[in-house]
PDB file of C-alpha atoms in Angstrom:
ATOM      1  CA  MET A1372     170.843 142.254 118.809  1.00  0.00           C
ATOM      2  CA  LYS A1373     169.379 142.689 115.382  1.00  0.00           C
ATOM      3  CA  LYS A1374     171.049 140.867 112.495  1.00  0.00           C
ATOM      4  CA  ILE A1375     170.918 141.181 108.688  1.00  0.00           C
ATOM      5  CA  VAL A1376     170.091 137.822 107.194  1.00  0.00           C
ATOM      6  CA  GLY A1377     170.336 137.140 103.589  1.00  0.00           C
ATOM      7  CA  HIS A1378     170.083 134.101 101.155  1.00  0.00           C
ATOM      8  CA  ALA A1379     171.130 134.041  97.526  1.00  0.00           C
ATOM      9  CA  VAL A1380     170.440 131.491  94.667  1.00  0.00           C
ATOM     10  CA  SER A1381     171.669 131.606  91.122  1.00  0.00           C
ATOM     11  CA  ASN A1382     170.770 129.142  88.501  1.00  0.00           C
ATOM     12  CA  ARG A1383     171.074 128.853  84.718  1.00  0.00           C
ATOM     13  CA  GLY A1384     167.319 127.904  84.350  1.00  0.00           C
ATOM     14  CA  ARG A1385     165.689 125.405  82.129  1.00  0.00           C
ATOM     15  CA  VAL A1386     166.856 126.818  78.729  1.00  0.00           C
ATOM     16  CA  ARG A1387     170.100 128.586  78.693  1.00  0.00           C
ATOM     17  CA  GLU A1388     173.327 126.623  78.235  1.00  0.00           C
ATOM     18  CA  ASN A1389     175.357 128.356  81.005  1.00  0.00           C
ATOM     19  CA  ASN A1390     174.681 130.743  83.920  1.00  0.00           C
ATOM     20  CA  GLU A1391     175.497 134.494  82.806  1.00  0.00           C
ATOM     21  CA  ASP A1392     174.331 135.766  86.146  1.00  0.00           C
ATOM     22  CA  ASN A1393     176.303 136.398  89.166  1.00  0.00           C
ATOM     23  CA  TYR A1394     175.718 137.896  92.693  1.00  0.00           C
ATOM     24  CA  LEU A1395     177.441 139.359  95.605  1.00  0.00           C
ATOM     25  CA  LEU A1396     176.099 138.732  99.186  1.00  0.00           C
ATOM     26  CA  GLY A1397     178.470 139.943 101.819  1.00  0.00           C
ATOM     27  CA  ASN A1398     181.658 138.359 100.654  1.00  0.00           C
ATOM     28  CA  CYS A1399     180.138 135.513  98.656  1.00  0.00           C
ATOM     29  CA  LEU A1400     179.871 135.185  94.893  1.00  0.00           C
ATOM     30  CA  ASN A1401     179.559 132.591  92.247  1.00  0.00           C
ATOM     31  CA  ALA A1402     183.366 132.651  91.799  1.00  0.00           C
ATOM     32  CA  GLU A1403     183.420 129.774  89.279  1.00  0.00           C
ATOM     33  CA  SER A1404     180.214 130.792  87.327  1.00  0.00           C
ATOM     34  CA  LEU A1405     178.603 127.498  88.289  1.00  0.00           C
ATOM     35  CA  ASP A1406     175.196 126.513  86.738  1.00  0.00           C
ATOM     36  CA  GLU A1407     173.959 126.336  90.248  1.00  0.00           C
ATOM     37  CA  SER A1408     175.147 128.479  93.170  1.00  0.00           C
ATOM     38  CA  GLU A1409     173.734 129.297  96.629  1.00  0.00           C
ATOM     39  CA  THR A1410     174.872 131.087  99.665  1.00  0.00           C
ATOM     40  CA  HIS A1411     173.564 132.212 103.118  1.00  0.00           C
ATOM     41  CA  PHE A1412     174.713 135.320 104.997  1.00  0.00           C
ATOM     42  CA  THR A1413     174.334 136.654 108.575  1.00  0.00           C
ATOM     43  CA  GLN A1414     175.861 139.850 110.009  1.00  0.00           C
ATOM     44  CA  ARG A1415     174.982 141.911 112.978  1.00  0.00           C
ATOM     45  CA  ALA A1416     173.283 145.255 112.190  1.00  0.00           C
ATOM     46  CA  GLY A1417     175.461 148.225 112.530  1.00  0.00           C
ATOM     47  CA  LEU A1418     178.072 146.978 110.149  1.00  0.00           C
ATOM     48  CA  TRP A1419     177.883 147.865 106.335  1.00  0.00           C
ATOM     49  CA  THR A1420     176.760 145.087 104.086  1.00  0.00           C
ATOM     50  CA  CYS A1421     176.893 144.778 100.346  1.00  0.00           C
ATOM     51  CA  ALA A1422     174.433 142.927  98.110  1.00  0.00           C
ATOM     52  CA  GLY A1423     174.215 142.859  94.415  1.00  0.00           C
ATOM     53  CA  VAL A1424     172.957 141.186  91.180  1.00  0.00           C
ATOM     54  CA  PHE A1425     174.942 141.054  87.886  1.00  0.00           C
ATOM     55  CA  ASP A1426     173.183 139.802  84.852  1.00  0.00           C
ATOM     56  CA  GLY A1427     175.799 139.311  82.086  1.00  0.00           C
ATOM     57  CA  MET A1428     174.848 139.879  78.435  1.00  0.00           C
ATOM     58  CA  GLY A1429     176.765 138.906  75.302  1.00  0.00           C
ATOM     59  CA  GLY A1430     176.107 135.229  74.867  1.00  0.00           C
ATOM     60  CA  GLU A1431     178.487 132.256  75.091  1.00  0.00           C
ATOM     61  CA  ALA A1432     181.191 133.129  77.549  1.00  0.00           C
ATOM     62  CA  GLY A1433     181.009 136.866  77.203  1.00  0.00           C
ATOM     63  CA  GLY A1434     178.094 137.378  79.562  1.00  0.00           C
ATOM     64  CA  GLU A1435     179.329 135.224  82.383  1.00  0.00           C
ATOM     65  CA  ILE A1436     182.817 136.668  82.201  1.00  0.00           C
ATOM     66  CA  ALA A1437     181.431 140.267  82.516  1.00  0.00           C
ATOM     67  CA  SER A1438     179.140 139.483  85.464  1.00  0.00           C
ATOM     68  CA  ASN A1439     182.065 137.703  87.123  1.00  0.00           C
ATOM     69  CA  ILE A1440     184.367 140.472  86.649  1.00  0.00           C
ATOM     70  CA  ALA A1441     181.893 142.933  88.169  1.00  0.00           C
ATOM     71  CA  SER A1442     181.061 140.818  91.147  1.00  0.00           C
ATOM     72  CA  ARG A1443     184.703 140.409  91.930  1.00  0.00           C
ATOM     73  CA  VAL A1444     185.384 144.040  91.703  1.00  0.00           C
ATOM     74  CA  PHE A1445     182.571 144.677  94.152  1.00  0.00           C
ATOM     75  CA  GLN A1446     183.665 141.977  96.453  1.00  0.00           C
ATOM     76  CA  GLU A1447     187.306 143.413  96.443  1.00  0.00           C
ATOM     77  CA  ASN A1448     186.137 146.963  97.147  1.00  0.00           C
ATOM     78  CA  THR A1449     183.507 146.493  99.750  1.00  0.00           C
ATOM     79  CA  MET A1450     185.277 144.286 102.367  1.00  0.00           C
ATOM     80  CA  ASN A1451     186.695 146.812 104.752  1.00  0.00           C
ATOM     81  CA  PHE A1452     184.630 150.021 104.732  1.00  0.00           C
ATOM     82  CA  ASP A1453     182.972 149.947 108.238  1.00  0.00           C
ATOM     83  CA  SER A1454     184.510 153.181 109.193  1.00  0.00           C
ATOM     84  CA  PHE A1455     182.761 155.065 106.286  1.00  0.00           C
ATOM     85  CA  ASP A1456     180.004 157.465 106.801  1.00  0.00           C
ATOM     86  CA  ARG A1457     177.025 157.660 104.359  1.00  0.00           C
ATOM     87  CA  GLU A1458     178.710 160.369 102.153  1.00  0.00           C
ATOM     88  CA  LYS A1459     181.928 158.343 101.880  1.00  0.00           C
ATOM     89  CA  ILE A1460     180.016 155.081 101.234  1.00  0.00           C
ATOM     90  CA  SER A1461     178.269 156.782  98.277  1.00  0.00           C
ATOM     91  CA  ARG A1462     181.460 157.984  96.707  1.00  0.00           C
ATOM     92  CA  HIS A1463     183.212 154.652  97.322  1.00  0.00           C
ATOM     93  CA  ILE A1464     180.333 152.743  95.448  1.00  0.00           C
ATOM     94  CA  GLU A1465     180.317 155.202  92.525  1.00  0.00           C
ATOM     95  CA  LYS A1466     184.071 154.672  92.217  1.00  0.00           C
ATOM     96  CA  THR A1467     183.571 150.884  92.386  1.00  0.00           C
ATOM     97  CA  PHE A1468     181.072 151.097  89.541  1.00  0.00           C
ATOM     98  CA  ALA A1469     183.667 153.090  87.674  1.00  0.00           C
ATOM     99  CA  ILE A1470     186.429 150.470  88.237  1.00  0.00           C
ATOM    100  CA  ALA A1471     184.004 147.605  87.372  1.00  0.00           C
ATOM    101  CA  ASN A1472     183.049 149.398  84.149  1.00  0.00           C
ATOM    102  CA  GLN A1473     186.637 149.813  83.074  1.00  0.00           C
ATOM    103  CA  ALA A1474     187.524 146.256  83.745  1.00  0.00           C
ATOM    104  CA  VAL A1475     184.593 145.013  81.651  1.00  0.00           C
ATOM    105  CA  VAL A1476     185.463 147.567  78.718  1.00  0.00           C
ATOM    106  CA  GLU A1477     188.941 145.924  78.778  1.00  0.00           C
ATOM    107  CA  GLU A1478     187.459 142.507  78.481  1.00  0.00           C
ATOM    108  CA  ARG A1479     185.277 143.749  75.502  1.00  0.00           C
ATOM    109  CA  LYS A1480     188.358 143.950  73.503  1.00  0.00           C
ATOM    110  CA  LYS A1481     188.247 140.138  73.450  1.00  0.00           C
ATOM    111  CA  HIS A1482     184.436 139.696  73.681  1.00  0.00           C
ATOM    112  CA  SER A1483     182.967 142.712  71.945  1.00  0.00           C
ATOM    113  CA  THR A1484     179.417 142.059  72.938  1.00  0.00           C
ATOM    114  CA  CYS A1485     179.960 141.412  76.633  1.00  0.00           C
ATOM    115  CA  GLY A1486     178.622 143.675  79.435  1.00  0.00           C
ATOM    116  CA  THR A1487     176.560 143.280  82.598  1.00  0.00           C
ATOM    117  CA  THR A1488     173.872 144.762  84.649  1.00  0.00           C
ATOM    118  CA  GLY A1489     174.811 146.063  88.130  1.00  0.00           C
ATOM    119  CA  THR A1490     172.279 146.342  90.951  1.00  0.00           C
ATOM    120  CA  VAL A1491     173.767 146.977  94.319  1.00  0.00           C
ATOM    121  CA  LEU A1492     172.366 147.576  97.772  1.00  0.00           C
ATOM    122  CA  ILE A1493     174.395 148.973 100.718  1.00  0.00           C
ATOM    123  CA  THR A1494     172.960 148.803 104.227  1.00  0.00           C
ATOM    124  CA  ASP A1495     173.864 148.881 107.776  1.00  0.00           C
ATOM    125  CA  GLY A1496     170.712 147.463 108.878  1.00  0.00           C
ATOM    126  CA  THR A1497     169.025 150.931 109.677  1.00  0.00           C
ATOM    127  CA  SER A1498     168.722 152.197 106.152  1.00  0.00           C
ATOM    128  CA  PHE A1499     169.886 151.148 102.704  1.00  0.00           C
ATOM    129  CA  LYS A1500     170.716 152.878  99.310  1.00  0.00           C
ATOM    130  CA  ILE A1501     170.603 151.426  95.814  1.00  0.00           C
ATOM    131  CA  PHE A1502     173.096 151.891  93.025  1.00  0.00           C
ATOM    132  CA  HIS A1503     171.891 150.655  89.686  1.00  0.00           C
ATOM    133  CA  ARG A1504     172.558 150.250  86.040  1.00  0.00           C
ATOM    134  CA  GLY A1505     170.627 147.865  83.778  1.00  0.00           C
ATOM    135  CA  ASP A1506     167.442 146.006  84.249  1.00  0.00           C
ATOM    136  CA  SER A1507     168.032 143.853  87.255  1.00  0.00           C
ATOM    137  CA  ARG A1508     165.794 144.966  90.091  1.00  0.00           C
ATOM    138  CA  VAL A1509     165.243 145.804  93.699  1.00  0.00           C
ATOM    139  CA  TYR A1510     161.951 145.244  95.402  1.00  0.00           C
ATOM    140  CA  VAL A1511     160.799 145.860  99.000  1.00  0.00           C
ATOM    141  CA  MET A1512     157.921 144.090 100.587  1.00  0.00           C
ATOM    142  CA  ARG A1513     156.555 146.503 103.265  1.00  0.00           C
ATOM    143  CA  ASP A1514     153.240 146.217 105.088  1.00  0.00           C
ATOM    144  CA  ARG A1515     152.114 143.473 102.717  1.00  0.00           C
ATOM    145  CA  LYS A1516     152.700 145.503  99.591  1.00  0.00           C
ATOM    146  CA  LEU A1517     155.450 145.333  97.059  1.00  0.00           C
ATOM    147  CA  TYR A1518     157.361 148.233  95.753  1.00  0.00           C
ATOM    148  CA  VAL A1519     159.913 148.389  92.886  1.00  0.00           C
ATOM    149  CA  LEU A1520     162.736 150.600  93.974  1.00  0.00           C
ATOM    150  CA  SER A1521     164.861 150.487  90.793  1.00  0.00           C
ATOM    151  CA  LYS A1522     163.969 151.584  87.349  1.00  0.00           C
ATOM    152  CA  ASP A1523     164.832 149.554  84.376  1.00  0.00           C
ATOM    153  CA  HIS A1524     167.346 150.918  81.862  1.00  0.00           C
ATOM    154  CA  THR A1525     165.853 149.694  78.778  1.00  0.00           C
ATOM    155  CA  LEU A1526     164.602 151.026  75.510  1.00  0.00           C
ATOM    156  CA  ALA A1527     161.126 150.126  76.437  1.00  0.00           C
ATOM    157  CA  GLN A1528     161.153 152.132  79.768  1.00  0.00           C
ATOM    158  CA  LEU A1529     162.900 155.018  78.006  1.00  0.00           C
ATOM    159  CA  LYS A1530     160.073 155.195  75.267  1.00  0.00           C
ATOM    160  CA  LEU A1531     157.482 154.928  77.906  1.00  0.00           C
ATOM    161  CA  ASP A1532     159.225 157.843  79.819  1.00  0.00           C
ATOM    162  CA  MET A1533     159.238 159.885  76.595  1.00  0.00           C
ATOM    163  CA  GLY A1534     155.535 159.182  75.864  1.00  0.00           C
ATOM    164  CA  ILE A1535     156.320 157.369  72.610  1.00  0.00           C
ATOM    165  CA  TYR A1536     154.417 154.335  74.222  1.00  0.00           C
ATOM    166  CA  HIS A1537     151.439 155.053  76.605  1.00  0.00           C
ATOM    167  CA  SER A1538     151.176 151.647  78.099  1.00  0.00           C
ATOM    168  CA  VAL A1539     153.308 148.460  78.581  1.00  0.00           C
ATOM    169  CA  GLU A1540     150.955 146.629  76.247  1.00  0.00           C
ATOM    170  CA  GLU A1541     152.393 148.724  73.263  1.00  0.00           C
ATOM    171  CA  VAL A1542     155.924 147.698  73.909  1.00  0.00           C
ATOM    172  CA  PRO A1543     157.474 145.215  71.567  1.00  0.00           C
ATOM    173  CA  GLU A1544     158.881 142.384  73.606  1.00  0.00           C
ATOM    174  CA  ARG A1545     162.387 142.805  72.159  1.00  0.00           C
ATOM    175  CA  GLU A1546     162.636 146.363  73.581  1.00  0.00           C
ATOM    176  CA  ASN A1547     161.995 145.185  77.167  1.00  0.00           C
ATOM    177  CA  HIS A1548     165.518 143.553  77.011  1.00  0.00           C
ATOM    178  CA  GLN A1549     167.501 146.256  75.057  1.00  0.00           C
ATOM    179  CA  LEU A1550     169.564 147.979  77.727  1.00  0.00           C
ATOM    180  CA  THR A1551     170.226 151.625  77.608  1.00  0.00           C
ATOM    181  CA  GLU A1552     172.678 151.521  80.571  1.00  0.00           C
ATOM    182  CA  PHE A1553     174.974 148.676  81.617  1.00  0.00           C
ATOM    183  CA  ILE A1554     178.471 148.052  83.098  1.00  0.00           C
ATOM    184  CA  GLY A1555     180.918 147.881  80.163  1.00  0.00           C
ATOM    185  CA  MET A1556     179.198 150.358  77.775  1.00  0.00           C
ATOM    186  CA  ASP A1557     181.018 153.561  78.872  1.00  0.00           C
ATOM    187  CA  TYR A1558     184.348 153.715  77.273  1.00  0.00           C
ATOM    188  CA  ALA A1559     184.935 157.212  78.404  1.00  0.00           C
ATOM    189  CA  GLY A1560     184.328 156.206  81.988  1.00  0.00           C
ATOM    190  CA  GLN A1561     182.094 159.299  82.806  1.00  0.00           C
ATOM    191  CA  ALA A1562     178.737 157.762  83.638  1.00  0.00           C
ATOM    192  CA  VAL A1563     177.643 157.178  87.193  1.00  0.00           C
ATOM    193  CA  PRO A1564     174.997 154.626  88.318  1.00  0.00           C
ATOM    194  CA  PHE A1565     171.559 155.660  89.223  1.00  0.00           C
ATOM    195  CA  GLU A1566     171.314 156.337  93.026  1.00  0.00           C
ATOM    196  CA  SER A1567     168.336 156.260  95.282  1.00  0.00           C
ATOM    197  CA  GLU A1568     168.008 158.255  98.441  1.00  0.00           C
ATOM    198  CA  TRP A1569     168.799 156.523 101.781  1.00  0.00           C
ATOM    199  CA  ILE A1570     165.662 154.602 102.590  1.00  0.00           C
ATOM    200  CA  GLU A1571     164.855 153.532 106.257  1.00  0.00           C
ATOM    201  CA  TRP A1572     164.790 149.804 106.787  1.00  0.00           C
ATOM    202  CA  LYS A1573     161.680 149.099 108.676  1.00  0.00           C
ATOM    203  CA  GLU A1574     161.479 146.091 110.963  1.00  0.00           C
ATOM    204  CA  ASN A1575     159.162 143.786 108.908  1.00  0.00           C
ATOM    205  CA  ASP A1576     160.611 144.649 105.452  1.00  0.00           C
ATOM    206  CA  ARG A1577     161.879 142.001 103.055  1.00  0.00           C
ATOM    207  CA  ILE A1578     164.144 143.260 100.402  1.00  0.00           C
ATOM    208  CA  LEU A1579     164.522 141.367  97.160  1.00  0.00           C
ATOM    209  CA  LEU A1580     167.223 141.821  94.559  1.00  0.00           C
ATOM    210  CA  CYS A1581     166.813 139.683  91.297  1.00  0.00           C
ATOM    211  CA  SER A1582     167.713 139.305  87.657  1.00  0.00           C
ATOM    212  CA  ASP A1583     164.956 139.446  85.071  1.00  0.00           C
ATOM    213  CA  GLY A1584     164.902 135.682  84.871  1.00  0.00           C
ATOM    214  CA  LEU A1585     162.567 135.966  88.008  1.00  0.00           C
ATOM    215  CA  TYR A1586     160.232 138.883  87.170  1.00  0.00           C
ATOM    216  CA  ASP A1587     159.861 137.968  83.448  1.00  0.00           C
ATOM    217  CA  MET A1588     158.483 134.598  84.712  1.00  0.00           C
ATOM    218  CA  CYS A1589     156.315 135.725  87.881  1.00  0.00           C
ATOM    219  CA  THR A1590     153.817 138.478  88.246  1.00  0.00           C
ATOM    220  CA  SER A1591     154.325 141.057  91.059  1.00  0.00           C
ATOM    221  CA  GLU A1592     151.399 139.310  92.722  1.00  0.00           C
ATOM    222  CA  MET A1593     153.172 136.067  92.878  1.00  0.00           C
ATOM    223  CA  ILE A1594     156.422 137.684  94.162  1.00  0.00           C
ATOM    224  CA  LEU A1595     154.454 139.413  96.908  1.00  0.00           C
ATOM    225  CA  LYS A1596     152.669 136.331  98.020  1.00  0.00           C
ATOM    226  CA  CYS A1597     155.921 134.458  98.390  1.00  0.00           C
ATOM    227  CA  LEU A1598     157.704 137.266 100.175  1.00  0.00           C
ATOM    228  CA  THR A1599     154.736 137.538 102.518  1.00  0.00           C
ATOM    229  CA  MET A1600     153.920 133.822 103.265  1.00  0.00           C
ATOM    230  CA  SER A1601     157.420 132.394 103.336  1.00  0.00           C
ATOM    231  CA  GLY A1602     158.738 131.610 106.772  1.00  0.00           C
ATOM    232  CA  ASP A1603     162.345 132.762 106.457  1.00  0.00           C
ATOM    233  CA  VAL A1604     164.728 134.295 103.702  1.00  0.00           C
ATOM    234  CA  GLU A1605     166.014 130.865 102.749  1.00  0.00           C
ATOM    235  CA  LYS A1606     162.637 129.421 102.175  1.00  0.00           C
ATOM    236  CA  ALA A1607     161.458 132.614 100.414  1.00  0.00           C
ATOM    237  CA  THR A1608     164.531 132.549  98.160  1.00  0.00           C
ATOM    238  CA  HIS A1609     163.949 128.878  97.107  1.00  0.00           C
ATOM    239  CA  GLU A1610     160.216 129.405  96.623  1.00  0.00           C
ATOM    240  CA  LEU A1611     160.776 132.354  94.282  1.00  0.00           C
ATOM    241  CA  PHE A1612     163.371 130.485  92.316  1.00  0.00           C
ATOM    242  CA  GLU A1613     161.119 127.306  92.052  1.00  0.00           C
ATOM    243  CA  MET A1614     158.230 129.500  90.909  1.00  0.00           C
ATOM    244  CA  ALA A1615     160.334 131.007  88.094  1.00  0.00           C
ATOM    245  CA  MET A1616     161.316 127.651  87.043  1.00  0.00           C
ATOM    246  CA  SER A1617     157.800 126.165  87.200  1.00  0.00           C
ATOM    247  CA  PHE A1618     156.770 129.011  84.626  1.00  0.00           C
ATOM    248  CA  GLY A1619     159.466 128.011  82.261  1.00  0.00           C
ATOM    249  CA  GLY A1620     162.812 129.089  83.654  1.00  0.00           C
ATOM    250  CA  LYS A1621     163.553 130.606  80.296  1.00  0.00           C
ATOM    251  CA  ASP A1622     166.502 132.631  81.441  1.00  0.00           C
ATOM    252  CA  ASN A1623     169.158 132.643  84.152  1.00  0.00           C
ATOM    253  CA  ILE A1624     167.585 133.145  87.527  1.00  0.00           C
ATOM    254  CA  THR A1625     169.231 135.027  90.442  1.00  0.00           C
ATOM    255  CA  VAL A1626     167.516 135.843  93.746  1.00  0.00           C
ATOM    256  CA  ILE A1627     168.633 137.516  96.800  1.00  0.00           C
ATOM    257  CA  VAL A1628     166.266 138.021  99.890  1.00  0.00           C
ATOM    258  CA  LEU A1629     167.308 140.015 102.937  1.00  0.00           C
ATOM    259  CA  GLN A1630     165.658 140.873 106.197  1.00  0.00           C
ATOM    260  CA  LEU A1631     166.349 142.034 109.686  1.00  0.00           C
ATOM    261  CA  THR A1632     165.787 139.566 112.629  1.00  0.00           C
ATOM    262  CA  ASP A1633     166.486 139.856 116.437  1.00  0.00           C
ATOM    263  CA  LYS A1634     165.576 136.055 116.802  1.00  0.00           C
ATOM    264  CA  LYS A1635     168.186 133.619 117.815  1.00  0.00           C
ATOM    265  CA  LEU A1636     169.275 131.912 114.601  1.00  0.00           C
ATOM    266  CA  LEU A1637     169.330 128.028 114.412  1.00  0.00           C
ATOM    267  CA  ARG A1638     172.606 128.142 112.405  1.00  0.00           C
ATOM    268  CA  GLU A1639     175.462 130.626 111.876  1.00  0.00           C
ATOM    269  CA  ARG A1640     177.280 130.262 108.578  1.00  0.00           C
TER     270      ARG A1640
END
């Protein structure tokens, strides 16, 4: 029987004073916004699984509060939906983004700058779909090639799309991190997240969700090599995290790696 196996690591990095990132993997999150957090996940294919990365923004406590709120909202709303079909799943996740947005909007009354990215993957082990606001990313390693499945909601990307910039080399560094979409910005509650199509999950795929603390430190070639060469998801997750740390760890780092397996696992958690 095939199983979905995942591993998550979240860490404040070498420079930041606290960890404003959070994650969701199955039912697990960094509930206390600890500087270091890690979890492992296994579940038989055929049941719906949710994984997400939430990169808080706002500095001081604001960012970690926003990412914690969002991760808790998704935890609470993705626990019992195995009877849903794909259409109902999509509507449910859209609604959950709206609930998370409203909860963070309420928090902004106390921390006016707080907000968080939200990059969420839903899968039953046969296919997956991405829901996304912000600049946290989803990659898939397939046939020894790396594909970015999400699109950054940043001022830099917007200007590239509009043709104002013609290459990434023209983009001022500050615009790479100015978000045009995030959870907590929509006071009217009308916006919906970007949604991908349903994507077939092929047997040897490895799926990576991460905050910009990983991909700002590591090139795509480095990420691909790690996902290709590492023996299991736990090792891959740790190697990606350590690689980001070795190149400076200038931001909080959150990494989730998922894969399918039909091998007997050495441990069940």
